[in-house]
Amino acid sequence: MINVGLNHFLIVSGILFSLGLYAVVTRKNAVMVLMGIELILNAANINFIAFSKFGNLGLTGQVTALFVIVLAAAEAAIALAIVLNIYKTFNNVNVDEIDHLKD
Amino acid sequence: MNLYDLIFYLFAAVTLLSAAVVVSSKNIIYSAFSLVLTFFGVAGLYILLGADFIGVVQILVYVGGIMILLLFGVMLTNKITSVDIRTGTVNVLPSAIAIGVFMGLVTSIMIWTKWVSLPTETPLTTTNELGKLLITEYVLIFELLAILLLVALIGAASIARRDKE
């Protein structure tokens, strides 16, 4: 169990996923929720690359991880634009207080 | 326990400890900067798994791009000079319990499953093979992602700069 194998990477990724989920569920600030989403995407990426190495699948997992990174960048840009707009409209970004689409 | 294992435990500890700081810190600026450390740790794990190109892309895109965006988001949406750089939390106890159970479940599944492991000799550098895959087997997804990125950036700019009439 002390020698690093597939299990170890999967455990790290599972814990990282749970921490990201915790940030998404408990934080009020929308930017913190975004950070939680980034943690979750990183956890998924670790899984892709670990299975790609230990599953004899060639580089397919790495290509998928690359696509996930691209999608994360696009998602962060769009989400922050929306957060800025929400801040202009409501003067705060707490996701538990914003419950209507326009003022 | 050889050098590889030692480096793995080092990067795993960096990743998980800084991720814990990210989700638990009251100050959102501390969270943002711990997130940088988390991304570095994850990049180290990628490189340990033989994915050198992905590791470098992780540092470039996440630390160089997404972190800057997140910091802009923090700075532009908080009144730093007045009070509210701290962020509140909601439903801490029930979600801590639920996610603790979830984490235990996932971790025990990862531990007790008999994974069939066929470790391959990944080539020393993967950039060449990745480039070939991107323009042969995955060329459709590659082009679609390029279009998606363009649309997303134009959309983000137009949403963020919309003026109120």
CSV table of C-alpha atoms in Angstrom, one decimal:
chain,number,residue,atom,x,y,z
A,1,MET,CA,0.0,0.0,0.0
A,2,ILE,CA,3.0,2.3,0.4
A,3,ASN,CA,4.0,2.0,-3.2
A,4,VAL,CA,2.2,4.6,-5.3
A,5,GLY,CA,-0.3,3.1,-7.8
A,6,LEU,CA,-3.6,3.9,-9.4
A,7,ASN,CA,-5.4,3.9,-6.1
A,8,HIS,CA,-3.4,6.8,-4.7
A,9,PHE,CA,-4.1,9.2,-7.5
A,10,LEU,CA,-7.8,8.2,-7.4
A,11,ILE,CA,-8.0,8.9,-3.7
A,12,VAL,CA,-6.3,12.3,-4.1
A,13,SER,CA,-8.8,13.1,-6.8
A,14,GLY,CA,-11.8,11.9,-4.7
A,15,ILE,CA,-10.8,14.1,-1.8
A,16,LEU,CA,-10.2,17.1,-4.1
A,17,PHE,CA,-13.7,16.6,-5.6
A,18,SER,CA,-15.3,16.5,-2.2
A,19,LEU,CA,-13.6,19.7,-1.1
A,20,GLY,CA,-14.7,21.4,-4.3
A,21,LEU,CA,-18.3,20.2,-3.8
A,22,TYR,CA,-18.1,21.6,-0.2
A,23,ALA,CA,-17.1,25.0,-1.5
A,24,VAL,CA,-19.9,25.0,-4.0
A,25,VAL,CA,-22.5,24.0,-1.5
A,26,THR,CA,-21.5,26.2,1.5
A,27,ARG,CA,-20.0,29.4,0.1
A,28,LYS,CA,-22.2,32.5,-0.4
A,29,ASN,CA,-19.9,34.5,-2.7
A,30,ALA,CA,-20.3,33.5,-6.4
A,31,VAL,CA,-16.6,33.8,-7.1
A,32,MET,CA,-16.0,31.2,-4.3
A,33,VAL,CA,-18.5,28.9,-6.0
A,34,LEU,CA,-16.5,29.2,-9.2
A,35,MET,CA,-13.3,28.3,-7.4
A,36,GLY,CA,-15.1,25.2,-6.1
A,37,ILE,CA,-16.0,24.3,-9.7
A,38,GLU,CA,-12.4,24.7,-10.7
A,39,LEU,CA,-11.3,22.2,-8.0
A,40,ILE,CA,-13.9,19.7,-9.2
A,41,LEU,CA,-12.7,20.0,-12.8
A,42,ASN,CA,-9.1,19.4,-11.7
A,43,ALA,CA,-10.2,16.3,-9.8
A,44,ALA,CA,-11.8,14.9,-12.9
A,45,ASN,CA,-8.7,15.7,-14.9
A,46,ILE,CA,-6.5,13.8,-12.4
A,47,ASN,CA,-8.8,10.8,-13.0
A,48,PHE,CA,-8.6,11.1,-16.8
A,49,ILE,CA,-4.8,11.2,-16.8
A,50,ALA,CA,-4.4,8.4,-14.1
A,51,PHE,CA,-6.6,6.0,-16.0
A,52,SER,CA,-4.8,7.0,-19.3
A,53,LYS,CA,-1.5,5.9,-17.7
A,54,PHE,CA,-2.5,2.9,-15.8
A,55,GLY,CA,-5.2,1.6,-18.1
A,56,ASN,CA,-3.0,1.1,-21.2
A,57,LEU,CA,-5.1,3.5,-23.2
A,58,GLY,CA,-2.5,5.5,-24.9
A,59,LEU,CA,-2.8,9.3,-24.9
A,60,THR,CA,-6.6,9.5,-25.1
A,61,GLY,CA,-7.1,10.5,-21.5
A,62,GLN,CA,-4.5,13.3,-21.9
A,63,VAL,CA,-6.3,14.7,-24.9
A,64,THR,CA,-9.6,14.7,-23.0
A,65,ALA,CA,-7.9,16.5,-20.1
A,66,LEU,CA,-6.7,19.1,-22.5
A,67,PHE,CA,-10.3,19.6,-23.7
A,68,VAL,CA,-11.5,19.9,-20.1
A,69,ILE,CA,-8.9,22.7,-19.5
A,70,VAL,CA,-10.1,24.6,-22.6
A,71,LEU,CA,-13.8,24.3,-21.4
A,72,ALA,CA,-12.8,25.4,-17.9
A,73,ALA,CA,-11.2,28.6,-19.4
A,74,ALA,CA,-14.3,29.4,-21.4
A,75,GLU,CA,-16.5,28.7,-18.4
A,76,ALA,CA,-14.5,30.9,-16.1
A,77,ALA,CA,-14.7,33.8,-18.6
A,78,ILE,CA,-18.4,33.6,-19.1
A,79,ALA,CA,-19.2,33.1,-15.5
A,80,LEU,CA,-17.1,36.0,-14.4
A,81,ALA,CA,-18.8,38.3,-16.9
A,82,ILE,CA,-22.2,37.2,-15.5
A,83,VAL,CA,-21.0,37.8,-12.0
A,84,LEU,CA,-19.9,41.3,-12.9
A,85,ASN,CA,-23.3,42.0,-14.4
A,86,ILE,CA,-25.0,40.7,-11.3
A,87,TYR,CA,-22.8,43.0,-9.2
A,88,LYS,CA,-23.8,46.0,-11.3
A,89,THR,CA,-27.5,45.2,-10.9
A,90,PHE,CA,-27.7,44.0,-7.3
A,91,ASN,CA,-24.6,45.5,-5.7
A,92,ASN,CA,-23.6,42.2,-4.2
A,93,VAL,CA,-22.8,38.7,-5.4
A,94,ASN,CA,-24.2,36.5,-2.7
A,95,VAL,CA,-25.9,33.6,-4.3
A,96,ASP,CA,-28.3,33.1,-1.5
A,97,GLU,CA,-29.8,36.6,-1.8
A,98,ILE,CA,-30.1,36.8,-5.6
A,99,ASP,CA,-33.3,35.0,-6.3
A,100,HIS,CA,-34.9,37.0,-9.1
A,101,LEU,CA,-33.7,37.7,-12.7
A,102,LYS,CA,-34.2,41.5,-12.8
A,103,ASP,CA,-34.8,44.2,-10.3
B,1,MET,CA,9.5,3.7,-0.8
B,2,ASN,CA,11.5,5.3,-3.5
B,3,LEU,CA,11.9,8.9,-4.8
B,4,TYR,CA,8.8,8.7,-7.0
B,5,ASP,CA,6.6,7.8,-4.0
B,6,LEU,CA,8.1,10.6,-1.9
B,7,ILE,CA,7.5,13.2,-4.7
B,8,PHE,CA,3.9,11.9,-5.1
B,9,TYR,CA,3.2,12.3,-1.3
B,10,LEU,CA,4.8,15.8,-1.4
B,11,PHE,CA,2.6,17.0,-4.3
B,12,ALA,CA,-0.5,15.3,-2.9
B,13,ALA,CA,0.0,17.0,0.5
B,14,VAL,CA,0.5,20.4,-1.2
B,15,THR,CA,-2.7,19.9,-3.3
B,16,LEU,CA,-5.0,18.7,-0.5
B,17,LEU,CA,-3.7,21.1,2.2
B,18,SER,CA,-4.0,24.1,0.0
B,19,ALA,CA,-7.4,23.0,-1.3
B,20,ALA,CA,-8.5,22.7,2.4
B,21,VAL,CA,-7.4,26.3,2.9
B,22,VAL,CA,-9.3,27.3,-0.2
B,23,VAL,CA,-12.6,25.9,1.1
B,24,SER,CA,-12.2,26.9,4.7
B,25,SER,CA,-10.6,30.4,4.7
B,26,LYS,CA,-12.9,33.2,5.5
B,27,ASN,CA,-10.9,35.7,3.5
B,28,ILE,CA,-11.5,35.3,-0.2
B,29,ILE,CA,-8.1,36.7,-1.2
B,30,TYR,CA,-6.4,33.9,0.9
B,31,SER,CA,-8.6,31.4,-0.9
B,32,ALA,CA,-7.7,32.7,-4.3
B,33,PHE,CA,-3.9,32.5,-3.6
B,34,SER,CA,-4.2,29.0,-2.0
B,35,LEU,CA,-5.9,28.0,-5.2
B,36,VAL,CA,-2.7,28.9,-7.1
B,37,LEU,CA,-0.8,26.4,-4.8
B,38,THR,CA,-3.5,23.8,-5.5
B,39,PHE,CA,-3.1,24.2,-9.2
B,40,PHE,CA,0.7,23.9,-8.9
B,41,GLY,CA,0.2,20.6,-6.9
B,42,VAL,CA,-2.1,19.2,-9.5
B,43,ALA,CA,0.3,20.1,-12.2
B,44,GLY,CA,3.0,18.2,-10.3
B,45,LEU,CA,0.7,15.2,-10.2
B,46,TYR,CA,0.1,15.4,-13.9
B,47,ILE,CA,3.8,15.4,-14.6
B,48,LEU,CA,4.3,12.4,-12.2
B,49,LEU,CA,1.7,10.6,-14.4
B,50,GLY,CA,3.8,11.2,-17.5
B,51,ALA,CA,1.7,14.1,-18.8
B,52,ASP,CA,4.3,16.8,-19.1
B,53,PHE,CA,2.5,18.8,-21.7
B,54,ILE,CA,-0.7,18.8,-19.7
B,55,GLY,CA,1.2,19.9,-16.7
B,56,VAL,CA,2.7,22.9,-18.4
B,57,VAL,CA,-0.7,23.8,-19.9
B,58,GLN,CA,-2.2,23.6,-16.5
B,59,ILE,CA,0.2,26.1,-15.1
B,60,LEU,CA,-0.1,28.4,-18.1
B,61,VAL,CA,-3.9,28.4,-18.4
B,62,TYR,CA,-5.0,28.0,-14.8
B,63,VAL,CA,-2.3,30.1,-12.9
B,64,GLY,CA,-1.8,32.5,-15.8
B,65,GLY,CA,-5.3,32.9,-17.0
B,66,ILE,CA,-8.1,31.6,-14.8
B,67,MET,CA,-6.5,32.8,-11.6
B,68,ILE,CA,-6.1,36.3,-13.0
B,69,LEU,CA,-9.8,36.2,-14.0
B,70,LEU,CA,-10.9,35.0,-10.6
B,71,LEU,CA,-8.8,37.7,-8.9
B,72,PHE,CA,-10.3,40.4,-11.2
B,73,GLY,CA,-13.7,39.0,-10.2
B,74,VAL,CA,-12.8,39.3,-6.5
B,75,MET,CA,-11.4,42.8,-6.8
B,76,LEU,CA,-14.3,44.1,-8.9
B,77,THR,CA,-17.1,42.7,-6.9
B,78,ASN,CA,-16.0,43.5,-3.3
B,79,LYS,CA,-15.7,46.7,-1.5
B,80,ILE,CA,-12.1,46.3,-0.4
B,81,THR,CA,-11.9,49.7,1.2
B,82,SER,CA,-15.1,49.4,3.2
B,83,VAL,CA,-16.0,46.1,4.9
B,84,ASP,CA,-17.0,43.1,3.0
B,85,ILE,CA,-13.9,41.2,1.7
B,86,ARG,CA,-14.9,38.3,4.0
B,87,THR,CA,-17.4,35.8,2.6
B,88,GLY,CA,-20.1,34.1,4.6
B,89,THR,CA,-21.1,30.5,4.5
B,90,VAL,CA,-24.5,28.8,4.6
B,91,ASN,CA,-25.7,25.4,5.8
B,92,VAL,CA,-22.2,24.4,7.0
B,93,LEU,CA,-23.2,21.5,9.4
B,94,PRO,CA,-25.5,19.5,7.1
B,95,SER,CA,-23.3,19.9,4.1
B,96,ALA,CA,-20.2,19.0,6.1
B,97,ILE,CA,-21.9,15.8,7.3
B,98,ALA,CA,-23.2,14.9,3.8
B,99,ILE,CA,-19.9,15.6,2.1
B,100,GLY,CA,-17.9,13.8,4.8
B,101,VAL,CA,-20.0,10.7,4.1
B,102,PHE,CA,-19.6,11.2,0.4
B,103,MET,CA,-15.8,11.5,0.7
B,104,GLY,CA,-15.6,8.4,2.9
B,105,LEU,CA,-17.7,6.5,0.4
B,106,VAL,CA,-15.6,7.6,-2.6
B,107,THR,CA,-12.3,7.0,-0.9
B,108,SER,CA,-13.3,3.5,0.3
B,109,ILE,CA,-14.5,2.6,-3.2
B,110,MET,CA,-11.1,3.8,-4.6
B,111,ILE,CA,-9.3,1.8,-2.0
B,112,TRP,CA,-11.2,-1.5,-2.1
B,113,THR,CA,-11.8,-1.8,-5.8
B,114,LYS,CA,-9.4,-4.3,-7.5
B,115,TRP,CA,-8.3,-2.0,-10.3
B,116,VAL,CA,-6.8,-3.9,-13.3
B,117,SER,CA,-3.6,-2.0,-13.7
B,118,LEU,CA,-1.5,-2.2,-16.8
B,119,PRO,CA,1.0,0.6,-16.4
B,120,THR,CA,2.3,1.6,-19.7
B,121,GLU,CA,5.6,3.1,-20.5
B,122,THR,CA,4.6,6.6,-21.5
B,123,PRO,CA,7.0,8.2,-23.9
B,124,LEU,CA,9.5,10.7,-22.4
B,125,THR,CA,7.8,13.6,-24.1
B,126,THR,CA,4.1,13.5,-25.1
B,127,THR,CA,3.9,16.8,-27.0
B,128,ASN,CA,4.6,15.3,-30.4
B,129,GLU,CA,2.0,12.5,-30.0
B,130,LEU,CA,-0.6,14.8,-28.6
B,131,GLY,CA,-0.2,17.2,-31.5
B,132,LYS,CA,-0.6,14.3,-34.0
B,133,LEU,CA,-3.7,13.1,-32.2
B,134,LEU,CA,-5.2,16.6,-32.2
B,135,ILE,CA,-5.0,17.0,-35.9
B,136,THR,CA,-5.9,13.4,-36.9
B,137,GLU,CA,-8.2,11.5,-34.6
B,138,TYR,CA,-9.7,14.4,-32.6
B,139,VAL,CA,-9.6,17.1,-35.3
B,140,LEU,CA,-13.4,17.7,-35.2
B,141,ILE,CA,-13.5,18.2,-31.5
B,142,PHE,CA,-10.4,20.4,-31.8
B,143,GLU,CA,-12.1,22.7,-34.3
B,144,LEU,CA,-15.4,22.8,-32.4
B,145,LEU,CA,-13.5,23.8,-29.2
B,146,ALA,CA,-11.7,26.6,-31.1
B,147,ILE,CA,-15.1,27.9,-32.3
B,148,LEU,CA,-16.5,27.5,-28.8
B,149,LEU,CA,-13.6,29.4,-27.2
B,150,LEU,CA,-14.1,32.3,-29.7
B,151,VAL,CA,-17.9,32.4,-29.1
B,152,ALA,CA,-17.3,32.3,-25.3
B,153,LEU,CA,-14.8,35.1,-25.3
B,154,ILE,CA,-16.9,37.4,-27.6
B,155,GLY,CA,-19.9,36.6,-25.4
B,156,ALA,CA,-18.0,37.3,-22.2
B,157,ALA,CA,-16.8,40.7,-23.5
B,158,SER,CA,-20.3,41.7,-24.7
B,159,ILE,CA,-22.0,40.6,-21.4
B,160,ALA,CA,-19.5,42.3,-19.2
B,161,ARG,CA,-19.5,45.6,-21.1
B,162,ARG,CA,-23.3,45.9,-21.6
B,163,ASP,CA,-24.3,49.4,-20.5
B,164,LYS,CA,-27.5,50.2,-18.8
B,165,GLU,CA,-29.8,52.3,-20.9
